[in-house]
mmCIF file of C-alpha atoms and ligand atoms in Angstrom:
data_model
loop_
_atom_site.group_PDB
_atom_site.id
_atom_site.type_symbol
_atom_site.label_atom_id
_atom_site.label_comp_id
_atom_site.label_asym_id
_atom_site.label_seq_id
_atom_site.Cartn_x
_atom_site.Cartn_y
_atom_site.Cartn_z
ATOM 1 C CA MET A 1 128.016 -131.732 -53.850
ATOM 2 C CA VAL A 2 131.231 -132.504 -55.648
ATOM 3 C CA ILE A 3 132.784 -129.539 -57.439
ATOM 4 C CA ARG A 4 134.059 -130.882 -60.732
ATOM 5 C CA ARG A 5 134.464 -127.790 -62.822
ATOM 6 C CA ILE A 6 134.952 -124.094 -62.131
ATOM 7 C CA LYS A 7 135.008 -121.462 -64.814
ATOM 8 C CA PHE A 8 135.708 -117.812 -64.079
ATOM 9 C CA THR A 9 133.351 -116.003 -66.431
ATOM 10 C CA GLY A 10 134.423 -112.436 -65.781
ATOM 11 C CA SER A 11 134.316 -109.295 -63.629
ATOM 12 C CA SER A 12 131.372 -106.970 -64.139
ATOM 13 C CA PRO A 13 131.258 -103.261 -63.303
ATOM 14 C CA SER A 14 127.453 -103.124 -63.658
ATOM 15 C CA LEU A 15 124.391 -105.365 -63.535
ATOM 16 C CA LYS A 16 123.917 -104.962 -67.288
ATOM 17 C CA LEU A 17 127.308 -106.509 -67.949
ATOM 18 C CA CYS A 18 126.801 -109.583 -65.718
ATOM 19 C CA PRO A 19 126.524 -112.987 -67.476
ATOM 20 C CA SER A 20 123.111 -114.061 -68.771
ATOM 21 C CA GLU A 21 120.614 -115.336 -66.203
ATOM 22 C CA ASP A 22 120.435 -118.945 -67.424
ATOM 23 C CA PHE A 23 121.616 -120.659 -64.246
ATOM 24 C CA PRO A 24 120.726 -120.390 -60.556
ATOM 25 C CA GLU A 25 123.027 -117.956 -58.785
ATOM 26 C CA TYR A 26 124.333 -117.407 -55.239
ATOM 27 C CA ALA A 27 126.018 -114.196 -54.189
ATOM 28 C CA PHE A 28 128.379 -113.615 -51.325
ATOM 29 C CA THR A 29 128.281 -110.266 -49.651
ATOM 30 C CA GLY A 30 129.038 -108.569 -46.360
ATOM 31 C CA ARG A 31 131.352 -106.096 -44.770
ATOM 32 C CA SER A 32 134.688 -105.590 -46.398
ATOM 33 C CA ASN A 33 137.307 -107.982 -45.011
ATOM 34 C CA VAL A 34 134.685 -110.337 -43.528
ATOM 35 C CA GLY A 35 136.190 -113.238 -45.504
ATOM 36 C CA LYS A 36 134.074 -113.463 -48.665
ATOM 37 C CA SER A 37 136.872 -114.331 -51.056
ATOM 38 C CA SER A 38 138.393 -116.785 -48.566
ATOM 39 C CA LEU A 39 135.058 -118.558 -48.157
ATOM 40 C CA ILE A 40 134.609 -118.841 -51.916
ATOM 41 C CA ASN A 41 138.080 -120.330 -52.257
ATOM 42 C CA MET A 42 137.333 -122.750 -49.419
ATOM 43 C CA LEU A 43 134.042 -123.875 -50.967
ATOM 44 C CA CYS A 44 135.704 -124.382 -54.345
ATOM 45 C CA GLN A 45 138.880 -125.892 -52.873
ATOM 46 C CA ARG A 46 141.089 -123.506 -54.804
ATOM 47 C CA LYS A 47 143.828 -121.496 -53.179
ATOM 48 C CA SER A 48 143.308 -118.229 -54.989
ATOM 49 C CA LEU A 49 140.211 -118.373 -57.129
ATOM 50 C CA ALA A 50 138.716 -115.245 -55.616
ATOM 51 C CA ARG A 51 141.425 -112.794 -54.707
ATOM 52 C CA ILE A 52 142.149 -112.536 -51.011
ATOM 53 C CA SER A 53 143.085 -109.061 -49.979
ATOM 54 C CA SER A 54 145.199 -107.834 -47.156
ATOM 55 C CA THR A 55 143.799 -104.367 -47.915
ATOM 56 C CA PRO A 56 140.042 -104.246 -47.335
ATOM 57 C CA GLY A 57 137.875 -103.129 -50.208
ATOM 58 C CA LYS A 58 139.978 -104.739 -52.913
ATOM 59 C CA THR A 59 137.191 -106.618 -54.699
ATOM 60 C CA GLN A 60 135.343 -103.785 -56.462
ATOM 61 C CA LEU A 61 133.574 -105.614 -59.274
ATOM 62 C CA ILE A 62 131.150 -108.519 -59.351
ATOM 63 C CA ASN A 63 133.132 -111.659 -60.129
ATOM 64 C CA HIS A 64 131.234 -114.612 -61.556
ATOM 65 C CA PHE A 65 132.236 -118.267 -61.418
ATOM 66 C CA LEU A 66 130.252 -120.966 -63.215
ATOM 67 C CA ILE A 67 130.344 -124.153 -61.141
ATOM 68 C CA ASN A 68 129.842 -127.610 -62.702
ATOM 69 C CA ASP A 69 128.202 -125.858 -65.692
ATOM 70 C CA GLU A 70 125.145 -125.705 -63.395
ATOM 71 C CA TRP A 71 125.191 -122.692 -61.114
ATOM 72 C CA TYR A 72 126.856 -119.326 -60.656
ATOM 73 C CA LEU A 73 128.706 -118.104 -57.689
ATOM 74 C CA ALA A 74 129.073 -114.317 -57.498
ATOM 75 C CA ASP A 75 131.645 -112.507 -55.342
ATOM 76 C CA LEU A 76 130.278 -109.033 -54.585
ATOM 77 C CA PRO A 77 132.253 -106.004 -53.415
ATOM 78 C CA GLY A 78 132.332 -105.494 -49.656
ATOM 79 C CA TYR A 79 130.470 -102.655 -47.988
ATOM 80 C CA GLY A 80 131.234 -100.354 -45.124
ATOM 81 C CA TYR A 81 134.805 -99.548 -45.887
ATOM 82 C CA ALA A 82 135.512 -95.828 -45.923
ATOM 83 C CA LYS A 83 139.121 -95.425 -46.995
ATOM 84 C CA THR A 84 138.601 -95.499 -50.750
ATOM 85 C CA GLY A 85 136.715 -92.190 -50.565
ATOM 86 C CA LYS A 86 133.086 -91.146 -50.643
ATOM 87 C CA LYS A 87 132.470 -91.268 -54.372
ATOM 88 C CA LYS A 88 133.779 -94.822 -54.703
ATOM 89 C CA ILE A 89 131.529 -96.010 -51.889
ATOM 90 C CA GLY A 90 128.478 -94.623 -53.664
ATOM 91 C CA GLU A 91 129.526 -96.575 -56.732
ATOM 92 C CA PHE A 92 129.907 -99.855 -54.794
ATOM 93 C CA GLU A 93 126.520 -99.368 -53.272
ATOM 94 C CA LYS A 94 124.796 -98.712 -56.569
ATOM 95 C CA LEU A 95 126.421 -101.745 -58.163
ATOM 96 C CA VAL A 96 125.549 -104.055 -55.251
ATOM 97 C CA ILE A 97 122.047 -102.689 -54.733
ATOM 98 C CA ASP A 98 121.169 -102.889 -58.441
ATOM 99 C CA TYR A 99 122.416 -106.443 -58.477
ATOM 100 C CA ILE A 100 120.505 -107.506 -55.353
ATOM 101 C CA LEU A 101 117.227 -105.942 -56.441
ATOM 102 C CA TYR A 102 117.213 -106.901 -60.105
ATOM 103 C CA ARG A 103 119.304 -110.028 -60.649
ATOM 104 C CA GLU A 104 116.573 -112.462 -61.690
ATOM 105 C CA ASN A 105 118.439 -115.744 -61.243
ATOM 106 C CA LEU A 106 119.615 -114.869 -57.709
ATOM 107 C CA MET A 107 118.392 -117.779 -55.575
ATOM 108 C CA SER A 108 119.880 -116.693 -52.298
ATOM 109 C CA LEU A 109 122.285 -114.180 -50.992
ATOM 110 C CA PHE A 110 124.858 -115.253 -48.434
ATOM 111 C CA LEU A 111 125.309 -112.448 -45.955
ATOM 112 C CA LEU A 112 128.651 -112.985 -44.264
ATOM 113 C CA ILE A 113 129.127 -111.826 -40.710
ATOM 114 C CA ASP A 114 132.356 -112.109 -38.748
ATOM 115 C CA ALA A 115 131.565 -114.588 -35.955
ATOM 116 C CA ARG A 116 133.409 -112.301 -33.544
ATOM 117 C CA HIS A 117 131.264 -109.275 -34.408
ATOM 118 C CA PRO A 118 127.592 -110.292 -34.654
ATOM 119 C CA ASP A 119 126.328 -106.893 -33.553
ATOM 120 C CA LEU A 120 127.475 -104.334 -36.123
ATOM 121 C CA ASP A 121 125.142 -101.575 -37.210
ATOM 122 C CA ASN A 122 125.932 -101.728 -40.912
ATOM 123 C CA ASP A 123 125.204 -105.485 -40.987
ATOM 124 C CA LYS A 124 121.859 -104.884 -39.273
ATOM 125 C CA LYS A 125 121.021 -102.088 -41.709
ATOM 126 C CA PHE A 126 121.916 -104.267 -44.645
ATOM 127 C CA MET A 127 119.822 -107.160 -43.306
ATOM 128 C CA ASP A 128 116.857 -104.874 -42.804
ATOM 129 C CA PHE A 129 117.245 -103.645 -46.381
ATOM 130 C CA LEU A 130 117.119 -107.269 -47.604
ATOM 131 C CA GLY A 131 114.059 -107.948 -45.447
ATOM 132 C CA VAL A 132 112.150 -104.899 -46.662
ATOM 133 C CA HIS A 133 112.777 -105.915 -50.276
ATOM 134 C CA GLY A 134 112.009 -109.596 -49.708
ATOM 135 C CA ILE A 135 115.416 -110.772 -50.936
ATOM 136 C CA PRO A 136 116.044 -114.412 -49.947
ATOM 137 C CA PHE A 137 119.188 -114.725 -47.897
ATOM 138 C CA VAL A 138 121.013 -116.772 -45.281
ATOM 139 C CA ILE A 139 123.630 -115.729 -42.746
ATOM 140 C CA VAL A 140 127.134 -117.138 -42.829
ATOM 141 C CA PHE A 141 129.273 -116.637 -39.753
ATOM 142 C CA THR A 142 132.915 -116.507 -40.858
ATOM 143 C CA LYS A 143 136.266 -117.029 -39.124
ATOM 144 C CA ALA A 144 134.762 -119.414 -36.549
ATOM 145 C CA ASP A 145 138.270 -120.812 -35.970
ATOM 146 C CA LYS A 146 139.089 -117.602 -34.115
ATOM 147 C CA LEU A 147 136.559 -118.402 -31.372
ATOM 148 C CA SER A 148 136.009 -121.164 -28.831
ATOM 149 C CA SER A 149 132.759 -123.107 -29.143
ATOM 150 C CA ASN A 150 131.451 -121.250 -26.117
ATOM 151 C CA GLN A 151 132.223 -117.882 -27.719
ATOM 152 C CA VAL A 152 130.546 -119.046 -30.934
ATOM 153 C CA LYS A 153 127.417 -119.881 -28.983
ATOM 154 C CA LYS A 154 127.443 -116.458 -27.300
ATOM 155 C CA SER A 155 127.828 -114.761 -30.667
ATOM 156 C CA LYS A 156 124.982 -116.718 -32.191
ATOM 157 C CA ASP A 157 122.725 -116.015 -29.211
ATOM 158 C CA LEU A 158 123.448 -112.299 -29.404
ATOM 159 C CA PHE A 159 122.744 -112.279 -33.131
ATOM 160 C CA LEU A 160 119.439 -114.123 -32.638
ATOM 161 C CA ARG A 161 118.391 -111.877 -29.773
ATOM 162 C CA ASN A 162 119.043 -108.768 -31.848
ATOM 163 C CA THR A 163 117.330 -110.180 -34.912
ATOM 164 C CA LEU A 164 114.237 -111.309 -33.056
ATOM 165 C CA GLN A 165 113.822 -107.814 -31.655
ATOM 166 C CA ARG A 166 113.287 -106.585 -35.209
ATOM 167 C CA TRP A 167 112.109 -109.680 -37.104
ATOM 168 C CA GLU A 168 109.556 -112.409 -36.492
ATOM 169 C CA THR A 169 111.964 -115.190 -37.418
ATOM 170 C CA SER A 170 115.697 -115.366 -38.000
ATOM 171 C CA PRO A 171 117.271 -116.359 -41.313
ATOM 172 C CA ASP A 172 119.239 -119.623 -41.251
ATOM 173 C CA ILE A 173 122.790 -119.349 -39.940
ATOM 174 C CA PHE A 174 125.753 -121.337 -41.270
ATOM 175 C CA LEU A 175 128.898 -121.485 -39.175
ATOM 176 C CA THR A 176 132.071 -121.508 -41.285
ATOM 177 C CA SER A 177 135.825 -121.209 -41.277
ATOM 178 C CA ALA A 178 137.921 -120.852 -44.387
ATOM 179 C CA ARG A 179 140.883 -121.984 -42.358
ATOM 180 C CA ASN A 180 139.581 -125.407 -41.271
ATOM 181 C CA ARG A 181 136.763 -125.832 -43.816
ATOM 182 C CA LEU A 182 134.023 -125.861 -41.224
ATOM 183 C CA GLY A 183 130.584 -125.538 -42.831
ATOM 184 C CA ARG A 184 131.660 -126.447 -46.352
ATOM 185 C CA GLU A 185 129.315 -129.421 -46.757
ATOM 186 C CA GLU A 186 126.391 -127.573 -45.203
ATOM 187 C CA VAL A 187 126.697 -124.588 -47.535
ATOM 188 C CA LEU A 188 127.137 -126.772 -50.634
ATOM 189 C CA ASP A 189 124.173 -128.984 -49.625
ATOM 190 C CA PHE A 190 122.032 -125.876 -49.255
ATOM 191 C CA ILE A 191 123.039 -124.764 -52.756
ATOM 192 C CA GLU A 192 122.359 -128.219 -54.186
ATOM 193 C CA ARG A 193 118.864 -128.293 -52.678
ATOM 194 C CA THR A 194 118.066 -124.747 -53.727
ATOM 195 C CA ASN A 195 119.241 -125.378 -57.299
ATOM 196 C CA LEU A 196 116.273 -127.741 -57.679
ATOM 197 C CA MET A 197 113.910 -124.789 -57.303
ATOM 198 C CA PHE A 198 115.364 -122.780 -60.179
ATOM 199 C CA LYS A 199 113.003 -122.019 -63.012
ATOM 200 C CA LYS A 200 114.283 -120.480 -66.193
ATOM 201 C CA ARG A 201 112.327 -117.384 -67.179
HETATM 202 P P1 GTP B 1 137.169 -107.686 -49.544
HETATM 203 O O1 GTP B 1 137.207 -108.377 -50.875
HETATM 204 O O2 GTP B 1 138.281 -106.734 -49.358
HETATM 205 O O3 GTP B 1 135.850 -107.095 -49.240
HETATM 206 O O4 GTP B 1 137.453 -108.780 -48.404
HETATM 207 P P2 GTP B 1 136.848 -110.240 -48.262
HETATM 208 O O5 GTP B 1 135.578 -110.181 -47.526
HETATM 209 O O6 GTP B 1 136.871 -110.948 -49.567
HETATM 210 O O7 GTP B 1 137.899 -110.910 -47.228
HETATM 211 P P3 GTP B 1 139.146 -111.865 -47.544
HETATM 212 O O8 GTP B 1 138.693 -113.212 -47.948
HETATM 213 O O9 GTP B 1 140.081 -111.136 -48.436
HETATM 214 O O10 GTP B 1 139.753 -112.032 -46.078
HETATM 215 C C1 GTP B 1 140.165 -110.919 -45.275
HETATM 216 C C2 GTP B 1 141.204 -111.389 -44.237
HETATM 217 O O11 GTP B 1 140.619 -112.314 -43.307
HETATM 218 C C3 GTP B 1 142.388 -112.122 -44.865
HETATM 219 O O12 GTP B 1 143.545 -111.760 -44.161
HETATM 220 C C4 GTP B 1 142.056 -113.601 -44.635
HETATM 221 O O13 GTP B 1 143.195 -114.425 -44.570
HETATM 222 C C5 GTP B 1 141.314 -113.563 -43.302
HETATM 223 N N1 GTP B 1 140.338 -114.680 -43.193
HETATM 224 C C6 GTP B 1 139.314 -114.920 -44.044
HETATM 225 N N2 GTP B 1 138.602 -116.013 -43.661
HETATM 226 C C7 GTP B 1 139.195 -116.483 -42.545
HETATM 227 C C8 GTP B 1 138.915 -117.607 -41.659
HETATM 228 O O14 GTP B 1 137.966 -118.396 -41.827
HETATM 229 N N3 GTP B 1 139.742 -117.753 -40.589
HETATM 230 C C9 GTP B 1 140.776 -116.896 -40.348
HETATM 231 N N4 GTP B 1 141.504 -117.118 -39.254
HETATM 232 N N5 GTP B 1 141.075 -115.849 -41.140
HETATM 233 C C10 GTP B 1 140.293 -115.632 -42.235
HETATM 234 MG MG1 MG B 2 137.104 -110.207 -51.547
#
């Protein structure tokens, strides 16, 4: 897919205030600091479309980008970061959970997992939540440039082993790096194919 046009359509503090559900949508989520904003910038080939934080937990609203006037990309707040205080975390969770459960045009969620840490409890919990609610999602391993190909394989194997202890099949896994653009074509091809299945309600 060639990205011709990108329009930032706003930051939403609640599901109600998100843009209308006229286009297929893909949301990026995962642990804070996993590389969501960096991946979005890499996919869109823009240096600072989604803000990249040096302090985890910086993206606290749902940011929407309309791509090629055809589909939405949504940058969700990260989870599992404690420093902003208990009350704030509850608010992130409500915003993200409302969005995941009730966003009608959501075609697939991209659950980002740091390729170096495929075994974290909060990622497993989040995955199980998606499974229980039947939310379509794929896994995106991030920061693959930080590992050798052998380490990547070990990480993937560990992830699959863990998943298959709890699940009958594993979701698809994309291997990516925002630094060297690994996985860009694969992710965009997946979106292009999935767009064909969108039906306006
Ligand atoms: P929050 O919005 O705070 O939840 O974080 P985020 O998930 O959007 O992460 P962000 O993109 O801000 O990246 C966090 C840190 O990881 C930054 O210092 C990035 O430069 C770094 N980073 C992200 N992706 C990659 C990657 O593919 N390779 C390497 N080496 N570093 C990365
Ligand atoms: Mg971010």
